[in-house]
Tab-separated table of C-alpha atoms and ligand atoms in Angstrom:
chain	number	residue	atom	x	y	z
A	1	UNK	CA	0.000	0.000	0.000
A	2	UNK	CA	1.394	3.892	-0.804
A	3	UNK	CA	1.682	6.037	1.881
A	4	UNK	CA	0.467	9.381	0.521
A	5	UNK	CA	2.774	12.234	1.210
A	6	UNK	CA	2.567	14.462	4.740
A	7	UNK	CA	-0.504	16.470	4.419
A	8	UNK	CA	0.709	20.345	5.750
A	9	UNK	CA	-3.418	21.295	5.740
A	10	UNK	CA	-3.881	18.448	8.017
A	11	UNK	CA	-3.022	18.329	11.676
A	12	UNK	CA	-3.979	15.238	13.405
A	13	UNK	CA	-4.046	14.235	16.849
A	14	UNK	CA	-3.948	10.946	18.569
A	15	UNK	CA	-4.954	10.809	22.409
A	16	UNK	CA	-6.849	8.602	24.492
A	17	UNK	CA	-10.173	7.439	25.292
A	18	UNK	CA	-10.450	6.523	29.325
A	19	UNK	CA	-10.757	2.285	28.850
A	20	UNK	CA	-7.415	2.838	26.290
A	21	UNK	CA	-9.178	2.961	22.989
A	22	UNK	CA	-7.371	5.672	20.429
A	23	UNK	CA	-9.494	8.544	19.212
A	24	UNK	CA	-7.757	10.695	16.459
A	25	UNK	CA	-8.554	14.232	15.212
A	26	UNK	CA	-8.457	15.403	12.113
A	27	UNK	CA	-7.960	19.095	11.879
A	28	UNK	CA	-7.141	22.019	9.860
A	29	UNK	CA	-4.360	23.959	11.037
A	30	UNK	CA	-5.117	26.767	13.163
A	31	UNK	CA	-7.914	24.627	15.003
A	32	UNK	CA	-7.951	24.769	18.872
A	33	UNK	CA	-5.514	21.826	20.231
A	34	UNK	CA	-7.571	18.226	21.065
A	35	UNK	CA	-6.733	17.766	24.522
A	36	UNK	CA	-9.054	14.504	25.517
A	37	UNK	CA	-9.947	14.673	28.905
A	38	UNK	CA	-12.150	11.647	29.547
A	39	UNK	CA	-12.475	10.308	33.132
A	40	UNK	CA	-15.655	8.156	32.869
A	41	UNK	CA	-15.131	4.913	35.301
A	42	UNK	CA	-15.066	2.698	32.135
A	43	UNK	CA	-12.683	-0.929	31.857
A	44	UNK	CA	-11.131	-2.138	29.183
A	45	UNK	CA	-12.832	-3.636	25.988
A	46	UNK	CA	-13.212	-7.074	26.055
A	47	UNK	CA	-15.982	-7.902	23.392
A	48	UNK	CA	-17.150	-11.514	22.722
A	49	UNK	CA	-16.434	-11.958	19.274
A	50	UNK	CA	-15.917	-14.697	17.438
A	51	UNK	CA	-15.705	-15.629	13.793
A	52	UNK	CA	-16.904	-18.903	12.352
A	53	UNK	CA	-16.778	-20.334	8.923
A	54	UNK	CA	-20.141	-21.318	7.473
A	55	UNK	CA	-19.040	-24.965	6.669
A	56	UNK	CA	-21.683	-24.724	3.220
A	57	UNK	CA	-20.840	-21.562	1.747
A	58	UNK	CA	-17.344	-21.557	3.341
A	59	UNK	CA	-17.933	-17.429	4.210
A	60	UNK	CA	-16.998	-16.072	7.293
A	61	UNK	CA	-19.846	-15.045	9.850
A	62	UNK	CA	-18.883	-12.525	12.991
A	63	UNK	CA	-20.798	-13.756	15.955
A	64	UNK	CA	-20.353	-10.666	18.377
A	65	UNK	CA	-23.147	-11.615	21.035
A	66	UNK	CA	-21.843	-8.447	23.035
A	67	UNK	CA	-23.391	-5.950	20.937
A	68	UNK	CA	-26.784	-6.230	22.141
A	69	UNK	CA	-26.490	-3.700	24.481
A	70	UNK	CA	-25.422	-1.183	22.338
A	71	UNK	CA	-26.304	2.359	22.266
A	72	UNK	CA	-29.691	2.476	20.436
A	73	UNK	CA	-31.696	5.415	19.516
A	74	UNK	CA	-30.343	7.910	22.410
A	75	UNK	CA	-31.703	11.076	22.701
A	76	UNK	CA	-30.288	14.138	21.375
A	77	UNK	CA	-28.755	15.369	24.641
A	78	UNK	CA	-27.753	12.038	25.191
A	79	UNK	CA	-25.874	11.348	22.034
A	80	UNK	CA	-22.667	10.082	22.229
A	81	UNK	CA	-20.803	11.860	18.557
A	82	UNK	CA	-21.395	15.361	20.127
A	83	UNK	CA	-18.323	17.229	22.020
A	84	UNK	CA	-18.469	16.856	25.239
A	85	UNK	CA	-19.959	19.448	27.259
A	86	UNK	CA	-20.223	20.209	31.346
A	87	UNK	CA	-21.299	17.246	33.513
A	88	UNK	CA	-21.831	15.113	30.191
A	89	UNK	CA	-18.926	12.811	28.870
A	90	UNK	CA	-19.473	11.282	25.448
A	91	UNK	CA	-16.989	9.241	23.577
A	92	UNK	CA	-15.482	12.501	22.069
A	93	UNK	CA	-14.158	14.108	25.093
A	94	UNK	CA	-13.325	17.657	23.817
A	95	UNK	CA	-15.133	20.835	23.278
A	96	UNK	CA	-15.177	20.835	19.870
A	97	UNK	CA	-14.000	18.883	16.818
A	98	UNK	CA	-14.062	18.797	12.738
A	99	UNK	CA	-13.812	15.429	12.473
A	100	UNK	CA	-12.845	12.326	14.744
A	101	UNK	CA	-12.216	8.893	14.225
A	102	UNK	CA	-12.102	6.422	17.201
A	103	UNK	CA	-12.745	2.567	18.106
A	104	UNK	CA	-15.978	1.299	18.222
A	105	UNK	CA	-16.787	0.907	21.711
A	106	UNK	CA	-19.163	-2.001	20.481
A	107	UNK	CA	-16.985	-3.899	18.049
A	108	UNK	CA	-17.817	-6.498	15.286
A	109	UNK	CA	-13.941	-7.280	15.279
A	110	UNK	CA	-11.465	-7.720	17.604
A	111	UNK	CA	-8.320	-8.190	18.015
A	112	UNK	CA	-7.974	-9.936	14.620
A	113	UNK	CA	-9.444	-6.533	12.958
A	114	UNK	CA	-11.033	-3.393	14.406
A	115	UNK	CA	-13.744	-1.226	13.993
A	116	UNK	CA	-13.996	2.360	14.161
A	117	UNK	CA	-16.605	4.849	13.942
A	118	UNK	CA	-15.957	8.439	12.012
A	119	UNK	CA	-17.570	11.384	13.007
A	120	UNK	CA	-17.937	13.349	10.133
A	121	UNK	CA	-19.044	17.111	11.454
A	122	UNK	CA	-19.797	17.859	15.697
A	123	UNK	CA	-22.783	19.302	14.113
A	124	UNK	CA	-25.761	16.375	15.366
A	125	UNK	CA	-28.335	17.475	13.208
A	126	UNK	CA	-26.299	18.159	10.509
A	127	UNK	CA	-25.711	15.827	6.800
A	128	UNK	CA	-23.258	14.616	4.765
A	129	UNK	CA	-24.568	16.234	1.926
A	130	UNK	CA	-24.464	18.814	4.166
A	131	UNK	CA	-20.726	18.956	4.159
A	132	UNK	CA	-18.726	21.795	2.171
A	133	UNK	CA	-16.362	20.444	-0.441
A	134	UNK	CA	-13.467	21.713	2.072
A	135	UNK	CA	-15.272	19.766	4.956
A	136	UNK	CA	-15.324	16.131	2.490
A	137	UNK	CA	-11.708	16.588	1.690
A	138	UNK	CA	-10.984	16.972	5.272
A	139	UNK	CA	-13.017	13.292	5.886
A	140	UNK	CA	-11.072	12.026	2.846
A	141	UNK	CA	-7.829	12.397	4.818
A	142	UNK	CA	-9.587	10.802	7.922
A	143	UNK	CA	-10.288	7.582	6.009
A	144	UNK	CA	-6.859	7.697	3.980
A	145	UNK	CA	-5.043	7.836	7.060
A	146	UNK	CA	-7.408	4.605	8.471
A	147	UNK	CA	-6.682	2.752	5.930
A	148	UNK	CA	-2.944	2.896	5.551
A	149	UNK	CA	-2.661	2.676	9.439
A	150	UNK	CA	-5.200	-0.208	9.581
A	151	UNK	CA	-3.956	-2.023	6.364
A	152	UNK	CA	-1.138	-2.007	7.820
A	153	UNK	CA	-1.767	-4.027	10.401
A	154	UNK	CA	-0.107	-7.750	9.984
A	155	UNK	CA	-3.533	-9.744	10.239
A	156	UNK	CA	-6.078	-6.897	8.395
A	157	UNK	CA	-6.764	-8.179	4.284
A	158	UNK	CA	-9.261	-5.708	3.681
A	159	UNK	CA	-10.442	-2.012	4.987
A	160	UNK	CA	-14.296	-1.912	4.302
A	161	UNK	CA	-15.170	2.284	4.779
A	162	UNK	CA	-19.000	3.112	4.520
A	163	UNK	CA	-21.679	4.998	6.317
A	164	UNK	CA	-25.045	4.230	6.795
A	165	UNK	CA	-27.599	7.002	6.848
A	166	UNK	CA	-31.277	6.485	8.241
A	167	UNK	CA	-33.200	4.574	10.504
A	168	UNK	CA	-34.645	2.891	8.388
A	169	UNK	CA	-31.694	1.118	7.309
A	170	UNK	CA	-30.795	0.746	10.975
A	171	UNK	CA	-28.814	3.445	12.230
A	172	UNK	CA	-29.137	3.910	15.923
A	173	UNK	CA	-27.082	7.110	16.497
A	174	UNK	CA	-28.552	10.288	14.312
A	175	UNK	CA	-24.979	11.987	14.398
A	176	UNK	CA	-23.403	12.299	10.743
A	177	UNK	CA	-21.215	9.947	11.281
A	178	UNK	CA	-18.958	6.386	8.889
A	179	UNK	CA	-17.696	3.250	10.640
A	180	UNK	CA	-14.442	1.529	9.509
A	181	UNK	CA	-14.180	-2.187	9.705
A	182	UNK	CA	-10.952	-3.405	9.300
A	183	UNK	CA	-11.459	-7.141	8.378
A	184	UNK	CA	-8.843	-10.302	8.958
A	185	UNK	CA	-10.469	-11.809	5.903
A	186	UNK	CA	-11.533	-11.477	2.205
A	187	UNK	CA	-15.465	-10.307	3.007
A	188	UNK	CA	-17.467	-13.170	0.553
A	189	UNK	CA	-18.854	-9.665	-1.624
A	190	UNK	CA	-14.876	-9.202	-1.734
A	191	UNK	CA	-13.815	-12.131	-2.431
A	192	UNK	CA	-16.568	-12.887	-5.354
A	193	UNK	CA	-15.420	-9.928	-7.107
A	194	UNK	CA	-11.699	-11.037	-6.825
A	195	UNK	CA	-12.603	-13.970	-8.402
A	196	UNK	CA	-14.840	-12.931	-11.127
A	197	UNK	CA	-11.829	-9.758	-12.151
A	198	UNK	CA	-9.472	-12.712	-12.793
A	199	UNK	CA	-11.481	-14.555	-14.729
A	200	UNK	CA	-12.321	-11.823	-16.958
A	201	UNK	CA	-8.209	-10.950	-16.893
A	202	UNK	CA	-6.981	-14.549	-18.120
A	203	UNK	CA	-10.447	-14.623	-20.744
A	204	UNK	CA	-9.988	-10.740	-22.280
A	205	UNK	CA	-6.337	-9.526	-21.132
A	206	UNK	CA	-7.924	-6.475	-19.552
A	207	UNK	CA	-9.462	-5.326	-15.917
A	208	UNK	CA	-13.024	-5.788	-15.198
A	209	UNK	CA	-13.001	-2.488	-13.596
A	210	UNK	CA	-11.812	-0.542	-16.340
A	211	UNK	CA	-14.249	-2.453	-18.687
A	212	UNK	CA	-17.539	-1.382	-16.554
A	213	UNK	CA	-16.468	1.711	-16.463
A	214	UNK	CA	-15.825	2.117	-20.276
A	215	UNK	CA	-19.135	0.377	-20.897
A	216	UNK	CA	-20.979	3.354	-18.981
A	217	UNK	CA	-19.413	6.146	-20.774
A	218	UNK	CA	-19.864	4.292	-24.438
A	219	UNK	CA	-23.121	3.352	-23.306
A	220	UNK	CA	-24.501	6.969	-21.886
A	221	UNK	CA	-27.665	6.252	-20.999
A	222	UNK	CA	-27.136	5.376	-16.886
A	223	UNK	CA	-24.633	8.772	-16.240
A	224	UNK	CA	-26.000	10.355	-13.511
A	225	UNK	CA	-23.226	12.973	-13.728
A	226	UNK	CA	-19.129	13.269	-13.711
A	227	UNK	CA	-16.436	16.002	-13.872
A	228	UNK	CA	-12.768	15.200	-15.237
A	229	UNK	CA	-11.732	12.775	-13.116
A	230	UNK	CA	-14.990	10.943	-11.982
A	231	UNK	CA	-18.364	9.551	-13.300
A	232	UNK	CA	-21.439	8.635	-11.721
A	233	UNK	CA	-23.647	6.325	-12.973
A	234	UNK	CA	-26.527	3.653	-12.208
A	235	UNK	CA	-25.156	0.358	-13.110
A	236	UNK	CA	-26.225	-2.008	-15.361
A	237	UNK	CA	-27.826	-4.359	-13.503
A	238	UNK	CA	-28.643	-2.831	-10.576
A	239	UNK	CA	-30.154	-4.376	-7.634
A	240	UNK	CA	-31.517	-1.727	-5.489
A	241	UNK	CA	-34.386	0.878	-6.400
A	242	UNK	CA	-31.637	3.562	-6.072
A	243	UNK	CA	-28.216	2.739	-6.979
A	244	UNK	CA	-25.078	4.851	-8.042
A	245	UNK	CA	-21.560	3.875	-8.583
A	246	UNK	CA	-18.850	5.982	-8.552
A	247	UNK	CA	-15.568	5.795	-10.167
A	248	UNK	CA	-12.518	7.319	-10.448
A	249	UNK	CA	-12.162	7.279	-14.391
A	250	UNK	CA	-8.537	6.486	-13.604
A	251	UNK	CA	-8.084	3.153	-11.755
A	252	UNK	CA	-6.295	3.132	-8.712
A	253	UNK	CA	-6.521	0.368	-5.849
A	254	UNK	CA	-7.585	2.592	-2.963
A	255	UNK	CA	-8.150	6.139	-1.487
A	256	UNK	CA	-4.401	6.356	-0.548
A	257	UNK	CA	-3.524	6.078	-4.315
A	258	UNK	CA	-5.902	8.740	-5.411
A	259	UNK	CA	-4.012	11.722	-7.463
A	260	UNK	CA	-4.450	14.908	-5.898
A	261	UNK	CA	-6.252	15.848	-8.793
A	262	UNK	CA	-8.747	13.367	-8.358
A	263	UNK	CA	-8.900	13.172	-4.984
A	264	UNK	CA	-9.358	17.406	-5.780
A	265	UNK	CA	-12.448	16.227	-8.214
A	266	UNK	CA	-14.518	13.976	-5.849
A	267	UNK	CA	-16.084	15.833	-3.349
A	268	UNK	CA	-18.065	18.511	-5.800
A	269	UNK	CA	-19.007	15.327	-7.344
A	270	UNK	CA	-20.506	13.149	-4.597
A	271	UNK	CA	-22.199	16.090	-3.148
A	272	UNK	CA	-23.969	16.764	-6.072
A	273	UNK	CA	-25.173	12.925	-6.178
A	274	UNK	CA	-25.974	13.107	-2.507
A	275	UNK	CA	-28.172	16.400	-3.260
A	276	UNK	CA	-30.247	14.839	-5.922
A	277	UNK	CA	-31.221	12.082	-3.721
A	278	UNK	CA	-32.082	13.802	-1.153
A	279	UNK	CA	-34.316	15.556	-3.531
A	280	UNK	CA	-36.236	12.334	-5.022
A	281	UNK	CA	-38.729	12.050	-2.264
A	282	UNK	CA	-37.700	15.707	-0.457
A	283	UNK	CA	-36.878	14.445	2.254
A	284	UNK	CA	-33.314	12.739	3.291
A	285	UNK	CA	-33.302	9.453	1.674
A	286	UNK	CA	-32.105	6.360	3.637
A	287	UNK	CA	-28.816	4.878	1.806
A	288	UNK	CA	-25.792	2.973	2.591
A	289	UNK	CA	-22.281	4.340	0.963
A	290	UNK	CA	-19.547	1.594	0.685
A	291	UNK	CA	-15.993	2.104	-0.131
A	292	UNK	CA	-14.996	-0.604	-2.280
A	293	UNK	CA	-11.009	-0.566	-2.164
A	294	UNK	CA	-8.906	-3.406	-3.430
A	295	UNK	CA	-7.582	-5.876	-0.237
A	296	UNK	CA	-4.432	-5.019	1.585
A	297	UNK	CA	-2.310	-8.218	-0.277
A	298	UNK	CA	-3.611	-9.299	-2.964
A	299	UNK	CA	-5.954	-8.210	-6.550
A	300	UNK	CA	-4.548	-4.633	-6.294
A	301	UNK	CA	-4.169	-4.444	-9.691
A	302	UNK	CA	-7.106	-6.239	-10.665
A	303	UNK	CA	-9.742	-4.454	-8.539
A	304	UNK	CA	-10.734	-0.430	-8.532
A	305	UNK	CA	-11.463	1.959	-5.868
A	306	UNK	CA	-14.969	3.013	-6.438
A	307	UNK	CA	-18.335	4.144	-3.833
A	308	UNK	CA	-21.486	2.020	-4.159
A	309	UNK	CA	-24.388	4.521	-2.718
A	310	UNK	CA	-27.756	2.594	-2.668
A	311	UNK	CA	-31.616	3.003	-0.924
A	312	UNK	CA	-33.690	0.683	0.050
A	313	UNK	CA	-36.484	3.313	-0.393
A	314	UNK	CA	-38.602	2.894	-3.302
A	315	UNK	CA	-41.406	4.922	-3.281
A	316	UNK	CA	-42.017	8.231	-1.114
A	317	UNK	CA	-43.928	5.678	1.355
A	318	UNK	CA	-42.600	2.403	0.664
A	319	UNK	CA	-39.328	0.302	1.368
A	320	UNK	CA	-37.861	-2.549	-0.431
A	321	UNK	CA	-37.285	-5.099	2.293
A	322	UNK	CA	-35.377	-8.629	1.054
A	323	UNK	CA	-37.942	-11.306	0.709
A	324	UNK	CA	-37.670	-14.667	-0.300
A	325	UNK	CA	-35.502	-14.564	-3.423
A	326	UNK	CA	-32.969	-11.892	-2.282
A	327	UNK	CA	-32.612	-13.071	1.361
A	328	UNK	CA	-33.147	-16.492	0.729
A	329	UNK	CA	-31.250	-17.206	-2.684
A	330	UNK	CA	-29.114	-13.603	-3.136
A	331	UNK	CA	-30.873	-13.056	-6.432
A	332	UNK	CA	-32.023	-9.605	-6.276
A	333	UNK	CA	-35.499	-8.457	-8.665
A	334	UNK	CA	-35.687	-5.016	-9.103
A	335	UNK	CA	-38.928	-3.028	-10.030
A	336	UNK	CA	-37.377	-0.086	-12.156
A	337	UNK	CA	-34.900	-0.275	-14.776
A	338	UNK	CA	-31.778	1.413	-14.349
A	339	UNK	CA	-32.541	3.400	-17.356
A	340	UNK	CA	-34.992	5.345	-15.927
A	341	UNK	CA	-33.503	5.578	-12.583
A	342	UNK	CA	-30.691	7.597	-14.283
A	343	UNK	CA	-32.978	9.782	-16.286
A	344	UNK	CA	-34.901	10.847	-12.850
A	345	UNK	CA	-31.564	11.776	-11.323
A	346	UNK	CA	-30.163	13.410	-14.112
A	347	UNK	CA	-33.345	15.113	-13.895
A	348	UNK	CA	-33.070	15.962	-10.279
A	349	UNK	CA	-29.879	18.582	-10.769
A	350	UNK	CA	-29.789	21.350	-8.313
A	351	UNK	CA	-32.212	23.848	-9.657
B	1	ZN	ZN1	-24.649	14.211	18.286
């Protein structure tokens, strides 16, 4: 993996949460100092989590029985992403912050992996899409840094960055905020992909990623938008009532290997995508947004960097849930065609 240069319009902090766990801050300079002062009575993490191999499908599944008693649905002055203020310790333990990263309190992994949570603003009620350009490249060094430091780790193959917005996709904190799992395995979605890029490598001589992506600009009908350096589109066959890929148009394996001119080029992008979805029903849609990056040690040059942003919401009033065929056999039936999913995007460009 490349270790991108020092940033000098970054300053970041590392410090301490009380039970040991690292929280970093991600700063421009000039930003008050993060001093963490943290003294809630709590111990040290030790989260029941254990990974077993599904003998039939031979995929990994996390059993981490310990989570149960997460945090769910807290109250706004109980909500554990905001600064800290008098008398009320939350897991960011300063007055103020642009954006933090720390370890899940909660974990899926452990010890073989980690999982962190990244708090994108201190602003609760406040977006993504929210975000000014200046504000996204700020989060893009946050989740560069996490995944050089966390691929780096001997036992990590594969740093899976995403956020999930809405609760009715199961979010149980309302802060703006991404998680980071840093997996000891190949995740089966992973792993699938892997093995489908090779295959098209020894059949055609060329990457599967670089094919998809030259499909979608010959094709032109599934754009939902792009700049010089990255296009948005609907894919092909895609399985969720909303669905948009984006792409670097120039390969690379992960965030870290971004140019600085396209790392320049994404957030203008993806907050123009984010707008028009918020704008399909008016109100803030549910979606997940996954970071596909290539694993630590192996496909780098056969697998692309590239943000799969879907809903499950498909009408103003109505979600898709997965039924029989999707939950039960992973073969996913979608009601619109991605043709027209484009069109009402394209058509949803800020006024
Ligand atoms: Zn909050």
């Amino acid at each position: 993996m490349t270790h991108p240069p020092e940033d000098p319009r970054v300053r970041r902090t590392l410090q301490h949460l009380a039970d040991g766990r690292e929280i970093v801050f991600f700063d421009r300079p000039g930003a008050p100092e993060r001093v963490v002062d943290d003294p809630r009575p709590l111990s040290a993490l030790h989260p029941a989590v254990d990974i077993r191999i599904d003998p039939v499908l031979d995929e990994p599944v996390v059993i981490a029985s310990h989570r149960q008693g997460r945090t769910y649905h807290p109250p706004v002055d109980e909500c554990p992403l905001c600064p800290s203020t008098d008398g009320r310790h939350t897991e960011v333990p300063t007055d103020s912050y642009q954006v933090a990263v720390f370890e899940n309190q909660f974990p899926s992994l452990w010890h073989h992996g980690r999982c962190e949570v990244v708090c994108f603003s201190s602003r609760h009620d406040g977006r993504f899409a929210d975000l000014s350009p200046d504000q996204v490249d700020l989060v893009m060094s946050a989740w560069i840094d996490r995944t050089v430091a966390l691929g780096g780790a001997p036992e990590v193959q594969q740093v899976f960055l995403f956020e999930n917005r809405g609760a009715e996709i199961g979010v149980t904190l309302g802060h703006p905020h991404g998680q980071i799992y840093a997996y000891p395995y190949l995740t089966p979605r992973t792993a699938r992909m892997l093995e489908v890029a090779r295959r098209h490598h020894d059949e055609n001589g060329s990457v599967l990623a670089d094919s998809v992506v030259a499909r979608e600009l010959a094709d032109n009908v599934r754009i939902v938008a792009r700049n010089e350096h990255w296009v948005a589109f609907v894919p092909y066959a895609a399985r969720w009532p909303v669905e948009v890929h984006l792409h670097p148009r120039q390969r690379v394996p992960g965030l870290p290997e971004l140019s600085q001119a396209q790392r320049e080029a994404f957030p203008a992008l993806y907050l123009d995508v984010l707008g028009r979805l918020d704008r399909m029903y008016n109100a803030p849609l549910p979606y997940i947004a996954a970071w596909h990056q290539a694993p630590v040690r192996e496909g780098r040059d056969l697998l692309g960097l590239h943000l799969e942003l879907f809903s499950i919401r498909r009408t103003a009033t109505k979600l898709k849930f997965l039924a029989g065929s999707e939950s039960a056999m992973g073969a996913f039936i979608s009601d619109v065609t991605p043709e027209q999913v484009a069109q009402r995007l394209r058509d949803l460009a800020r006024p």
